[in-house]
Structure formats: structure tokens, C-alpha cells
Amino acid sequence: MRTRLSNNFSLKILAFLAAGLLWLIVVNIDDPIMDQNFSNIPVTVINTEVLASEDSPKTYQILDDTQNVTVTVKAKRSVLSKLSANDITAVADMKELTLETQIPIEVTVKNYKVADAYATPRNMQVKLEDEETKKFPIVPKTTGTVRDGYVLGQIEAMPEKVSIRGPKSVIDKISKVEATVSVSGLSKTSTLESELKLYDEDNNEIDQNLLSNNLGTEGVDIHVELLRTKNVPLNFDTSAIQAANGYEFSNIKYEPKEISVSGDVDKLQQLSEIQIPASALAMENLKEKTEKVIDVSEYLPDGIVLADENANSVAVTILIEKDGTKSFEISVGSVSVLNLDSDLSINYESADALDIQIRGPEDALNKINIDESVSIDLAKYTEPGTYNVPIQVSLPEHCTLEKSMSIKVVLENKAKANVKDEEKTKENN
């Protein structure tokens, strides 16, 4: 019996095949072939040069979001567990373009053996159209605030223009090209790197994936000039102001008293004031106080500019007096209040300063201290309300008011006024 078994070669072969088949079954059961999806795999388009033509060059747009696809990979479970999206490549070859609308997408898996791999969708959808190249000026922009004591000077894009190439339909949408840099904390003239952004006429940003430009790897730089600032007083020449007969020019008042300017450091150091010539205030036959607004930007020296281009207006008040009179200006807060009822509080309807003209001998007028001379008497005003109260002025001998004056006051019950103050404080908080 033993001899018979040992000499039966065919039986041995059969046993070996059975063992091998059993091993394959066990392995496949333990490591089966499975499917796995990988999303958002980018599709690379190659051989786009086939669209070039000297007569009518073409370009393309990718439609239906087919620039990214989902890839299904069939492989053993042990292989799929090691795979990542970085191992998968999806390619659309422009040479395989069919019907001028779609390109088959070929999928390959690097470094691993797989049973199958395919994209969904299977084809990239494209639209061919004429290619166009157009030049656009680059508009430099800044964000943020420079360091105190400096202002922005000239801002330039380098280069100033850019040539953009792409589908005609996209090129035609471009309304402006901007390059923005942040100047927050900047304290010296600098050249900063920036990126181009394209906008349509509705200020919507345009996707640049289908576009190219001539800037290469260097991109665009923005040159930002910083200028020093300085506060400088104003000096008005009043020699051309002429009062009418029987009147005389007294003085001028103006706000602001000084302006903030910027420029080269050396020029700023030499600048001590801004001279406003007589022609700026040239007026004749003046009989009363006159106001005029002066644009000081017209009188700045070369190389000096306003730190704030909108702060160019100076309000000038020209004071005119009758012969033998003198004008005094006093704020309403400096008016002495006499005999105010203890249950009432007072407010002034207008915060404007009072212009009081007094006639008298020159030596007496020069001795008047107006802040201690003006008062109102509220003895007759004992109820809440709004009243025009006569102004009283204590005058030296031989001096009189040129005209009587009054001031509008608002009297309120103190308790009610306190409630209003509390409510206002709560609102502010």
C-alpha cells in the first residue's frame, strides 16, 4: 500500500494543484478587490499648442466644472489602504479633442498596481473661442495707515501696464486691473510686492485661471513714497482790506491757525510759515464784519503739499469798526448770569460767540475788559421756557453800546434737566 502511494505521481500533482487553489481562495477572501472614490482630482490639460495658429489662434474654456473630477480606483484592499489623491493623475490631451467640445480624461495611478481606474465624468467639456491679447494700466492701491508723522506721497506701479492674454469673452469683461499693498506702520519710502487682481465693470473679481500675462515670475511691484509732515502757521497780508468812509479795519480772525503740510525733509525744515498774499483778502468799502473762505493750497511753496488734500479751506473773519468804536468778541459761556431761579437750569440756544461794538474815547475803549463786563439778568424769568434776554454791558464813562443786543436762552426745570442728562449718559454708554 505504501509503495503504491509513493509511486502515484499524478496523485501528487493533483494534491499540489488543490493546495494552490485553496491558497488563492484564502488570499482573495482575505484581500479582495474593491472600489474606492477619490474626489476633486485636478485634470491637467496637455498639448494646448495644437490650438495655436498664426491666422486665428484659439483658446479654450473648461465647462461644467470638469476641471476637477472624481476618480474611481479598483484594486486590492491592501493597495487601496495605502493610496492617496497624490498618487492619482488625471490628464486631458488636447490632441484627443472631439467635436471641439470634449476631451477624454485618462487616469493613471503611480507606484501601485490596480485593476482599473477611471474618471467621472469621463470627458472634460470645453469651449473653443478666439484668443485675444490686450494691454491694461495697473492701478496701484494701498490699505492701512502709515506711521504717525508721515503721509503717503506718490504711489506707482512698476511696470505701469500689463498685457493679458486669454479668451476674448473674458478679456472683454476686464474693466480695471489693480495691485494692492499694505502700508500699515510704514515709515520710509519702499517698494513692495503685489499681485494683480482683475475686476469687471460691476467690481466683481475675475478668475484668472484661463488668463496669462507678460509679467513672468517677477510680478508687479508698487513703489510707495512716504513724506514727512509738519504743522505750519499761516501769515495773512491784510494791506488790501479797505473799509468804507467812517469805518476802519480792525483785525482778522481765522481758523485753523495752522495747517499740516508734507514734503521733502529739507524743504520742511526751511518752512516756518505759509504766506497768504494781500490779493487773497483784497476788498473795498467794507462796513461790517465780513467772512471769506481761502483755499490755502494755492499759496504753498513748490515741493510742499497738504498732508490732507481735503483740508485746504481756511475761514477768515474780517472785523470792521465805525470810527470811534471798538469790536469785542465774547463766548456765550463767558456771559455772567444774574438772579437765576434756584429751581431752573440754563442753556443757550446758540453757541456762537457774541460780537459787541462799543463807541467811546480810544483811551477808555482800550481799558475795557469785556470778559468781566457782560451779563444777563434773569430776575423776571421764573418759569421754564425759551426767552430773548437783553445783554447788559458795564461800560466806562463816555462809552455806549453801538446797538442793543440780546441772547436766546432756554430755561428748564432742574429735575427734568437731570433726567435728560441721565438718559443721554445711558445712551452714550
Tab-separated table of C-alpha atoms in Angstrom:
chain	number	residue	atom	x	y	z
A	1	MET	CA	0.000	0.000	0.000
A	2	ARG	CA	2.805	2.378	0.909
A	3	THR	CA	4.612	1.631	-2.341
A	4	ARG	CA	1.521	2.341	-4.318
A	5	LEU	CA	1.038	5.771	-2.812
A	6	SER	CA	4.655	6.780	-3.175
A	7	ASN	CA	4.775	5.795	-6.839
A	8	ASN	CA	1.497	7.582	-7.838
A	9	PHE	CA	2.891	10.784	-9.449
A	10	SER	CA	-0.429	12.018	-10.847
A	11	LEU	CA	-1.960	11.954	-7.412
A	12	LYS	CA	0.828	14.168	-6.141
A	13	ILE	CA	0.259	16.697	-8.925
A	14	LEU	CA	-3.436	16.806	-8.174
A	15	ALA	CA	-2.764	17.385	-4.497
A	16	PHE	CA	-0.380	20.265	-5.309
A	17	LEU	CA	-2.919	21.964	-7.579
A	18	ALA	CA	-5.616	21.588	-4.970
A	19	ALA	CA	-3.366	23.177	-2.353
A	20	GLY	CA	-2.535	26.097	-4.688
A	21	LEU	CA	-6.194	26.674	-5.485
A	22	LEU	CA	-7.033	26.598	-1.815
A	23	TRP	CA	-4.280	29.182	-1.142
A	24	LEU	CA	-5.633	31.514	-3.849
A	25	ILE	CA	-9.124	31.257	-2.448
A	26	VAL	CA	-7.893	32.072	1.059
A	27	VAL	CA	-5.795	35.031	-0.159
A	28	ASN	CA	-8.646	36.538	-2.194
A	29	ILE	CA	-11.066	36.140	0.621
A	30	ASP	CA	-8.635	37.890	2.966
A	31	ASP	CA	-7.539	40.662	0.436
A	32	PRO	CA	-10.380	41.158	-2.068
A	33	ILE	CA	-10.515	43.647	-4.972
A	34	MET	CA	-12.614	46.679	-4.026
A	35	ASP	CA	-13.635	50.116	-5.337
A	36	GLN	CA	-12.705	53.467	-3.778
A	37	ASN	CA	-13.557	57.011	-4.922
A	38	PHE	CA	-11.153	59.956	-4.741
A	39	SER	CA	-12.818	63.401	-5.110
A	40	ASN	CA	-11.556	66.700	-6.519
A	41	ILE	CA	-8.741	65.284	-8.596
A	42	PRO	CA	-7.467	68.152	-10.834
A	43	VAL	CA	-7.314	67.479	-14.568
A	44	THR	CA	-4.157	68.638	-16.363
A	45	VAL	CA	-4.611	69.759	-19.954
A	46	ILE	CA	-1.632	68.959	-22.210
A	47	ASN	CA	-0.655	69.762	-25.799
A	48	THR	CA	-2.569	73.045	-25.838
A	49	GLU	CA	-0.171	74.273	-28.514
A	50	VAL	CA	-2.291	72.479	-31.127
A	51	LEU	CA	-4.733	75.407	-30.791
A	52	ALA	CA	-2.102	77.917	-31.877
A	53	SER	CA	-2.457	79.372	-35.340
A	54	GLU	CA	-0.876	82.418	-36.892
A	55	ASP	CA	-4.122	83.348	-38.636
A	56	SER	CA	-6.639	82.759	-35.851
A	57	PRO	CA	-5.221	81.475	-32.540
A	58	LYS	CA	-7.739	79.744	-30.304
A	59	THR	CA	-8.037	79.250	-26.612
A	60	TYR	CA	-10.459	77.272	-24.517
A	61	GLN	CA	-12.723	77.462	-21.503
A	62	ILE	CA	-13.474	74.467	-19.300
A	63	LEU	CA	-17.212	73.971	-18.830
A	64	ASP	CA	-19.466	72.224	-16.317
A	65	ASP	CA	-16.777	72.244	-13.589
A	66	THR	CA	-14.975	69.392	-15.326
A	67	GLN	CA	-11.547	70.739	-14.393
A	68	ASN	CA	-11.886	68.559	-11.271
A	69	VAL	CA	-13.208	65.002	-11.341
A	70	THR	CA	-13.937	62.061	-9.098
A	71	VAL	CA	-11.659	59.065	-9.777
A	72	THR	CA	-12.749	55.505	-9.051
A	73	VAL	CA	-9.921	53.043	-8.406
A	74	LYS	CA	-10.372	49.249	-8.398
A	75	ALA	CA	-7.602	47.426	-6.522
A	76	LYS	CA	-6.924	45.056	-3.679
A	77	ARG	CA	-7.916	46.266	-0.287
A	78	SER	CA	-4.299	46.314	0.862
A	79	VAL	CA	-3.414	48.624	-2.060
A	80	LEU	CA	-6.379	50.947	-1.558
A	81	SER	CA	-5.458	51.426	2.099
A	82	LYS	CA	-2.143	52.945	1.009
A	83	LEU	CA	-3.439	55.070	-1.865
A	84	SER	CA	-3.926	58.863	-1.620
A	85	ALA	CA	-5.091	61.548	-4.047
A	86	ASN	CA	-1.440	62.499	-4.628
A	87	ASP	CA	-0.852	59.120	-6.293
A	88	ILE	CA	-3.525	59.777	-8.933
A	89	THR	CA	-3.009	61.765	-12.129
A	90	ALA	CA	-5.801	62.854	-14.487
A	91	VAL	CA	-4.826	64.162	-17.939
A	92	ALA	CA	-6.826	65.607	-20.845
A	93	ASP	CA	-4.840	65.597	-24.097
A	94	MET	CA	-5.901	68.437	-26.416
A	95	LYS	CA	-4.841	66.236	-29.368
A	96	GLU	CA	-7.767	63.951	-28.495
A	97	LEU	CA	-10.319	66.779	-28.753
A	98	THR	CA	-13.516	65.578	-30.405
A	99	LEU	CA	-16.372	67.653	-31.816
A	100	GLU	CA	-14.495	70.701	-30.480
A	101	THR	CA	-16.321	70.193	-27.185
A	102	GLN	CA	-14.842	67.304	-25.189
A	103	ILE	CA	-11.537	65.621	-24.370
A	104	PRO	CA	-11.238	62.080	-22.910
A	105	ILE	CA	-9.750	62.055	-19.418
A	106	GLU	CA	-7.011	59.447	-18.870
A	107	VAL	CA	-6.294	58.350	-15.302
A	108	THR	CA	-3.054	56.787	-14.062
A	109	VAL	CA	-2.055	55.603	-10.604
A	110	LYS	CA	1.617	55.923	-9.737
A	111	ASN	CA	3.647	53.290	-7.846
A	112	TYR	CA	0.760	50.874	-7.311
A	113	LYS	CA	-0.773	48.016	-9.291
A	114	VAL	CA	-4.513	48.484	-9.724
A	115	ALA	CA	-7.178	46.586	-11.623
A	116	ASP	CA	-8.808	49.724	-13.108
A	117	ALA	CA	-9.038	53.498	-12.667
A	118	TYR	CA	-11.434	55.889	-14.394
A	119	ALA	CA	-12.790	59.421	-14.027
A	120	THR	CA	-16.344	60.648	-13.529
A	121	PRO	CA	-17.169	62.366	-15.807
A	122	ARG	CA	-15.156	60.525	-18.419
A	123	ASN	CA	-14.646	63.632	-20.596
A	124	MET	CA	-13.609	67.206	-19.978
A	125	GLN	CA	-16.126	69.614	-21.512
A	126	VAL	CA	-14.512	72.594	-23.257
A	127	LYS	CA	-15.487	75.542	-25.394
A	128	LEU	CA	-13.128	76.889	-28.035
A	129	GLU	CA	-13.043	80.572	-28.817
A	130	ASP	CA	-10.780	83.232	-30.282
A	131	GLU	CA	-7.769	84.271	-28.241
A	132	GLU	CA	-7.079	87.961	-27.577
A	133	THR	CA	-4.238	89.978	-26.057
A	134	LYS	CA	-4.855	93.427	-24.596
A	135	LYS	CA	-2.890	95.970	-22.553
A	136	PHE	CA	-4.264	97.448	-19.323
A	137	PRO	CA	-2.915	100.148	-16.981
A	138	ILE	CA	-2.145	98.867	-13.483
A	139	VAL	CA	-3.898	100.906	-10.775
A	140	PRO	CA	-1.850	100.896	-7.531
A	141	LYS	CA	-3.822	100.737	-4.268
A	142	THR	CA	-2.864	100.847	-0.593
A	143	THR	CA	-4.506	99.623	2.597
A	144	GLY	CA	-3.723	100.506	6.213
A	145	THR	CA	-2.200	103.613	7.792
A	146	VAL	CA	1.430	104.727	7.757
A	147	ARG	CA	3.291	105.634	10.932
A	148	ASP	CA	2.441	108.948	12.661
A	149	GLY	CA	4.385	111.879	11.260
A	150	TYR	CA	4.256	110.582	7.684
A	151	VAL	CA	1.821	110.712	4.799
A	152	LEU	CA	1.639	108.890	1.503
A	153	GLY	CA	3.312	110.615	-1.419
A	154	GLN	CA	3.372	109.297	-4.958
A	155	ILE	CA	2.315	105.682	-5.500
A	156	GLU	CA	3.473	103.977	-8.703
A	157	ALA	CA	3.079	100.520	-10.201
A	158	MET	CA	6.193	99.031	-11.804
A	159	PRO	CA	5.562	98.281	-14.611
A	160	GLU	CA	2.683	100.682	-15.247
A	161	LYS	CA	0.914	98.394	-17.764
A	162	VAL	CA	0.353	94.684	-18.265
A	163	SER	CA	-0.508	92.617	-21.354
A	164	ILE	CA	-3.138	89.981	-20.626
A	165	ARG	CA	-3.876	87.089	-22.969
A	166	GLY	CA	-6.868	84.779	-22.862
A	167	PRO	CA	-10.344	84.033	-24.217
A	168	LYS	CA	-11.873	87.071	-25.898
A	169	SER	CA	-15.054	86.782	-23.840
A	170	VAL	CA	-13.034	87.027	-20.613
A	171	ILE	CA	-10.698	89.775	-21.851
A	172	ASP	CA	-13.720	91.883	-22.851
A	173	LYS	CA	-15.043	91.705	-19.278
A	174	ILE	CA	-11.930	93.293	-17.749
A	175	SER	CA	-12.725	96.839	-16.604
A	176	LYS	CA	-9.693	97.546	-14.404
A	177	VAL	CA	-6.502	95.933	-13.152
A	178	GLU	CA	-5.418	96.676	-9.573
A	179	ALA	CA	-2.368	95.891	-7.455
A	180	THR	CA	-2.813	96.429	-3.700
A	181	VAL	CA	-0.211	96.624	-0.914
A	182	SER	CA	-0.483	97.186	2.832
A	183	VAL	CA	1.304	100.270	4.220
A	184	SER	CA	0.403	99.685	7.872
A	185	GLY	CA	3.201	101.041	10.080
A	186	LEU	CA	5.377	102.020	7.110
A	187	SER	CA	7.975	104.692	7.988
A	188	LYS	CA	10.117	105.025	4.869
A	189	THR	CA	9.795	105.059	1.104
A	190	SER	CA	9.573	101.421	-0.013
A	191	THR	CA	8.958	99.132	-2.976
A	192	LEU	CA	6.509	96.365	-2.100
A	193	GLU	CA	5.494	93.205	-3.963
A	194	SER	CA	1.902	92.812	-5.049
A	195	GLU	CA	-0.401	90.591	-7.091
A	196	LEU	CA	-2.727	91.616	-9.876
A	197	LYS	CA	-6.470	91.493	-9.391
A	198	LEU	CA	-8.872	91.933	-12.293
A	199	TYR	CA	-12.369	93.405	-11.984
A	200	ASP	CA	-15.364	93.774	-14.272
A	201	GLU	CA	-17.466	96.934	-14.541
A	202	ASP	CA	-19.586	95.809	-11.545
A	203	ASN	CA	-16.405	95.500	-9.432
A	204	ASN	CA	-16.627	91.709	-9.336
A	205	GLU	CA	-13.255	89.942	-9.311
A	206	ILE	CA	-12.444	87.936	-12.465
A	207	ASP	CA	-10.974	84.429	-12.258
A	208	GLN	CA	-7.505	84.386	-13.856
A	209	ASN	CA	-7.185	80.616	-14.390
A	210	LEU	CA	-7.734	80.975	-18.141
A	211	LEU	CA	-5.529	84.058	-18.473
A	212	SER	CA	-1.810	84.739	-18.723
A	213	ASN	CA	0.240	87.942	-18.657
A	214	ASN	CA	3.670	89.222	-19.613
A	215	LEU	CA	4.926	89.896	-16.075
A	216	GLY	CA	6.567	86.495	-15.734
A	217	THR	CA	7.801	85.320	-12.333
A	218	GLU	CA	8.760	88.831	-11.171
A	219	GLY	CA	5.153	90.019	-10.957
A	220	VAL	CA	4.377	93.662	-10.175
A	221	ASP	CA	5.944	95.992	-7.582
A	222	ILE	CA	4.357	99.072	-6.015
A	223	HIS	CA	6.656	101.995	-5.218
A	224	VAL	CA	5.282	103.854	-2.184
A	225	GLU	CA	6.728	107.286	-1.406
A	226	LEU	CA	6.483	108.499	2.193
A	227	LEU	CA	6.669	112.195	3.078
A	228	ARG	CA	7.280	113.870	6.421
A	229	THR	CA	4.541	116.120	7.868
A	230	LYS	CA	4.755	119.432	9.747
A	231	ASN	CA	2.250	121.859	11.250
A	232	VAL	CA	2.913	125.367	9.912
A	233	PRO	CA	1.224	128.661	10.980
A	234	LEU	CA	-0.470	130.988	8.484
A	235	ASN	CA	0.527	134.629	7.952
A	236	PHE	CA	-2.030	136.877	6.188
A	237	ASP	CA	-1.145	140.148	4.465
A	238	THR	CA	-4.125	142.447	5.266
A	239	SER	CA	-2.867	145.559	3.457
A	240	ALA	CA	-5.501	145.279	0.676
A	241	ILE	CA	-8.502	145.339	3.054
A	242	GLN	CA	-10.228	148.748	2.810
A	243	ALA	CA	-13.100	149.941	4.981
A	244	ALA	CA	-15.734	152.443	3.788
A	245	ASN	CA	-15.675	156.111	4.863
A	246	GLY	CA	-16.496	156.421	8.542
A	247	TYR	CA	-15.317	152.858	9.223
A	248	GLU	CA	-11.981	151.257	9.846
A	249	PHE	CA	-10.479	147.796	9.540
A	250	SER	CA	-9.858	146.359	13.000
A	251	ASN	CA	-8.398	142.852	12.683
A	252	ILE	CA	-8.907	139.397	11.230
A	253	LYS	CA	-9.615	136.055	12.843
A	254	TYR	CA	-9.152	132.729	11.081
A	255	GLU	CA	-9.478	129.005	11.672
A	256	PRO	CA	-7.460	126.849	11.584
A	257	LYS	CA	-4.492	128.851	12.840
A	258	GLU	CA	-2.051	126.379	11.234
A	259	ILE	CA	-2.151	123.649	8.618
A	260	SER	CA	-0.440	120.301	8.264
A	261	VAL	CA	1.793	120.034	5.201
A	262	SER	CA	4.136	117.388	3.829
A	263	GLY	CA	7.134	117.304	1.565
A	264	ASP	CA	10.858	116.746	1.345
A	265	VAL	CA	12.571	116.833	4.764
A	266	ASP	CA	14.966	119.650	3.777
A	267	LYS	CA	12.164	121.831	2.403
A	268	LEU	CA	10.063	121.272	5.523
A	269	GLN	CA	12.950	122.353	7.748
A	270	GLN	CA	13.228	125.643	5.830
A	271	LEU	CA	9.474	126.322	6.036
A	272	SER	CA	8.421	128.405	9.062
A	273	GLU	CA	5.043	129.766	7.865
A	274	ILE	CA	2.684	129.934	4.911
A	275	GLN	CA	2.469	133.437	3.465
A	276	ILE	CA	-1.007	134.420	2.224
A	277	PRO	CA	-0.649	137.444	-0.116
A	278	ALA	CA	-2.706	140.641	0.098
A	279	SER	CA	-4.616	139.738	-3.069
A	280	ALA	CA	-6.331	136.873	-1.219
A	281	LEU	CA	-8.186	139.329	1.060
A	282	ALA	CA	-8.458	142.331	-1.280
A	283	MET	CA	-11.854	144.000	-0.562
A	284	GLU	CA	-13.191	147.571	-0.575
A	285	ASN	CA	-15.921	149.681	1.110
A	286	LEU	CA	-16.450	147.276	3.993
A	287	LYS	CA	-18.980	148.461	6.612
A	288	GLU	CA	-19.480	145.352	8.693
A	289	LYS	CA	-17.882	142.106	9.764
A	290	THR	CA	-17.165	140.052	6.629
A	291	GLU	CA	-16.296	136.374	6.234
A	292	LYS	CA	-14.314	134.771	3.425
A	293	VAL	CA	-13.004	131.244	2.762
A	294	ILE	CA	-9.438	130.998	1.449
A	295	ASP	CA	-8.028	127.984	-0.440
A	296	VAL	CA	-4.522	127.799	1.062
A	297	SER	CA	-3.352	125.117	-1.392
A	298	GLU	CA	-2.861	127.907	-3.951
A	299	TYR	CA	-0.167	129.518	-1.794
A	300	LEU	CA	2.014	126.530	-0.867
A	301	PRO	CA	5.705	126.688	-1.891
A	302	ASP	CA	6.995	124.346	-4.586
A	303	GLY	CA	7.533	120.834	-3.298
A	304	ILE	CA	5.115	121.303	-0.387
A	305	VAL	CA	1.620	119.792	-0.376
A	306	LEU	CA	-1.216	119.499	2.126
A	307	ALA	CA	-0.987	116.422	4.330
A	308	ASP	CA	-4.750	116.103	3.836
A	309	GLU	CA	-5.787	117.336	0.405
A	310	ASN	CA	-9.311	117.997	1.721
A	311	ALA	CA	-8.091	120.347	4.487
A	312	ASN	CA	-7.455	123.258	2.140
A	313	SER	CA	-10.105	125.715	3.400
A	314	VAL	CA	-9.409	128.445	5.963
A	315	ALA	CA	-12.331	130.554	7.230
A	316	VAL	CA	-11.303	134.211	7.667
A	317	THR	CA	-13.385	136.799	9.566
A	318	ILE	CA	-12.599	140.456	8.798
A	319	LEU	CA	-13.587	142.792	11.658
A	320	ILE	CA	-14.767	146.288	10.673
A	321	GLU	CA	-15.495	149.071	13.177
A	322	LYS	CA	-17.075	152.512	12.920
A	323	ASP	CA	-14.760	155.384	13.666
A	324	GLY	CA	-14.665	155.846	17.417
A	325	THR	CA	-15.887	152.257	18.078
A	326	LYS	CA	-14.209	149.039	19.032
A	327	SER	CA	-15.372	145.456	18.474
A	328	PHE	CA	-15.182	142.864	21.228
A	329	GLU	CA	-15.906	139.140	20.873
A	330	ILE	CA	-17.027	137.047	23.823
A	331	SER	CA	-18.213	133.458	24.044
A	332	VAL	CA	-21.684	132.806	25.462
A	333	GLY	CA	-20.084	130.770	28.235
A	334	SER	CA	-18.285	133.895	29.486
A	335	VAL	CA	-21.529	135.864	29.963
A	336	SER	CA	-22.292	136.325	33.669
A	337	VAL	CA	-25.757	135.030	34.685
A	338	LEU	CA	-27.516	137.040	37.426
A	339	ASN	CA	-30.592	136.076	39.501
A	340	LEU	CA	-31.181	132.589	38.022
A	341	ASP	CA	-34.044	130.873	39.875
A	342	SER	CA	-32.681	128.037	42.034
A	343	ASP	CA	-35.163	125.539	40.532
A	344	LEU	CA	-34.111	126.286	36.953
A	345	SER	CA	-31.137	125.417	34.769
A	346	ILE	CA	-29.976	127.410	31.771
A	347	ASN	CA	-28.818	126.500	28.264
A	348	TYR	CA	-28.031	128.686	25.271
A	349	GLU	CA	-29.840	128.048	22.017
A	350	SER	CA	-26.775	129.180	20.025
A	351	ALA	CA	-23.120	128.580	20.846
A	352	ASP	CA	-21.911	131.354	18.511
A	353	ALA	CA	-19.638	133.999	20.008
A	354	LEU	CA	-21.113	137.458	20.583
A	355	ASP	CA	-19.737	140.430	18.608
A	356	ILE	CA	-20.157	143.559	20.749
A	357	GLN	CA	-19.317	147.033	19.389
A	358	ILE	CA	-18.729	149.872	21.819
A	359	ARG	CA	-18.372	153.593	20.965
A	360	GLY	CA	-16.236	155.953	23.053
A	361	PRO	CA	-12.865	157.609	23.502
A	362	GLU	CA	-9.937	155.497	22.425
A	363	ASP	CA	-8.220	155.504	25.830
A	364	ALA	CA	-11.457	154.340	27.522
A	365	LEU	CA	-12.104	151.624	24.943
A	366	ASN	CA	-8.613	150.253	25.431
A	367	LYS	CA	-9.274	149.786	29.169
A	368	ILE	CA	-12.399	147.623	28.761
A	369	ASN	CA	-12.082	144.002	29.964
A	370	ILE	CA	-15.022	142.530	28.054
A	371	ASP	CA	-14.960	139.121	29.839
A	372	GLU	CA	-15.848	140.830	33.122
A	373	SER	CA	-18.311	143.341	31.672
A	374	VAL	CA	-21.110	141.328	30.010
A	375	SER	CA	-24.063	139.847	31.912
A	376	ILE	CA	-27.750	138.913	31.692
A	377	ASP	CA	-30.330	139.399	34.468
A	378	LEU	CA	-32.902	136.592	34.823
A	379	ALA	CA	-34.867	138.033	37.757
A	380	LYS	CA	-38.002	138.341	35.580
A	381	TYR	CA	-37.719	134.822	34.133
A	382	THR	CA	-39.027	132.403	36.756
A	383	GLU	CA	-40.759	129.797	34.557
A	384	PRO	CA	-39.285	127.219	32.180
A	385	GLY	CA	-39.242	128.382	28.577
A	386	THR	CA	-37.221	129.999	25.789
A	387	TYR	CA	-36.512	133.719	26.117
A	388	ASN	CA	-34.612	136.509	24.373
A	389	VAL	CA	-32.806	138.181	27.271
A	390	PRO	CA	-31.200	141.639	26.855
A	391	ILE	CA	-27.433	141.754	27.257
A	392	GLN	CA	-26.065	144.194	29.807
A	393	VAL	CA	-22.567	145.638	29.448
A	394	SER	CA	-20.772	147.584	32.172
A	395	LEU	CA	-19.128	150.492	30.361
A	396	PRO	CA	-16.673	153.216	31.356
A	397	GLU	CA	-17.768	156.833	31.360
A	398	HIS	CA	-18.465	158.327	27.912
A	399	CYS	CA	-18.787	154.834	26.326
A	400	THR	CA	-22.004	153.428	24.829
A	401	LEU	CA	-23.112	150.278	23.020
A	402	GLU	CA	-23.301	150.773	19.277
A	403	LYS	CA	-26.505	148.723	19.285
A	404	SER	CA	-28.574	146.847	21.851
A	405	MET	CA	-28.165	143.053	21.890
A	406	SER	CA	-29.948	140.043	23.323
A	407	ILE	CA	-29.219	136.362	23.752
A	408	LYS	CA	-31.664	133.441	23.425
A	409	VAL	CA	-31.690	131.184	26.499
A	410	VAL	CA	-33.580	128.004	27.351
A	411	LEU	CA	-34.687	127.622	30.974
A	412	GLU	CA	-35.658	124.153	32.233
A	413	ASN	CA	-36.776	122.652	35.493
A	414	LYS	CA	-33.642	121.213	37.138
A	415	ALA	CA	-35.217	117.826	37.896
A	416	LYS	CA	-36.305	117.404	34.282
A	417	ALA	CA	-32.889	118.509	33.050
A	418	ASN	CA	-31.180	115.950	35.317
A	419	VAL	CA	-33.386	113.139	33.910
A	420	LYS	CA	-32.392	114.173	30.374
A	421	ASP	CA	-28.720	114.146	31.337
A	422	GLU	CA	-29.057	110.651	32.835
A	423	GLU	CA	-30.820	109.349	29.715
A	424	LYS	CA	-28.147	110.863	27.474
A	425	THR	CA	-25.419	109.254	29.618
A	426	LYS	CA	-27.117	105.838	29.307
A	427	GLU	CA	-27.373	106.224	25.532
A	428	ASN	CA	-23.707	107.134	25.273
A	429	ASN	CA	-22.739	104.163	27.447
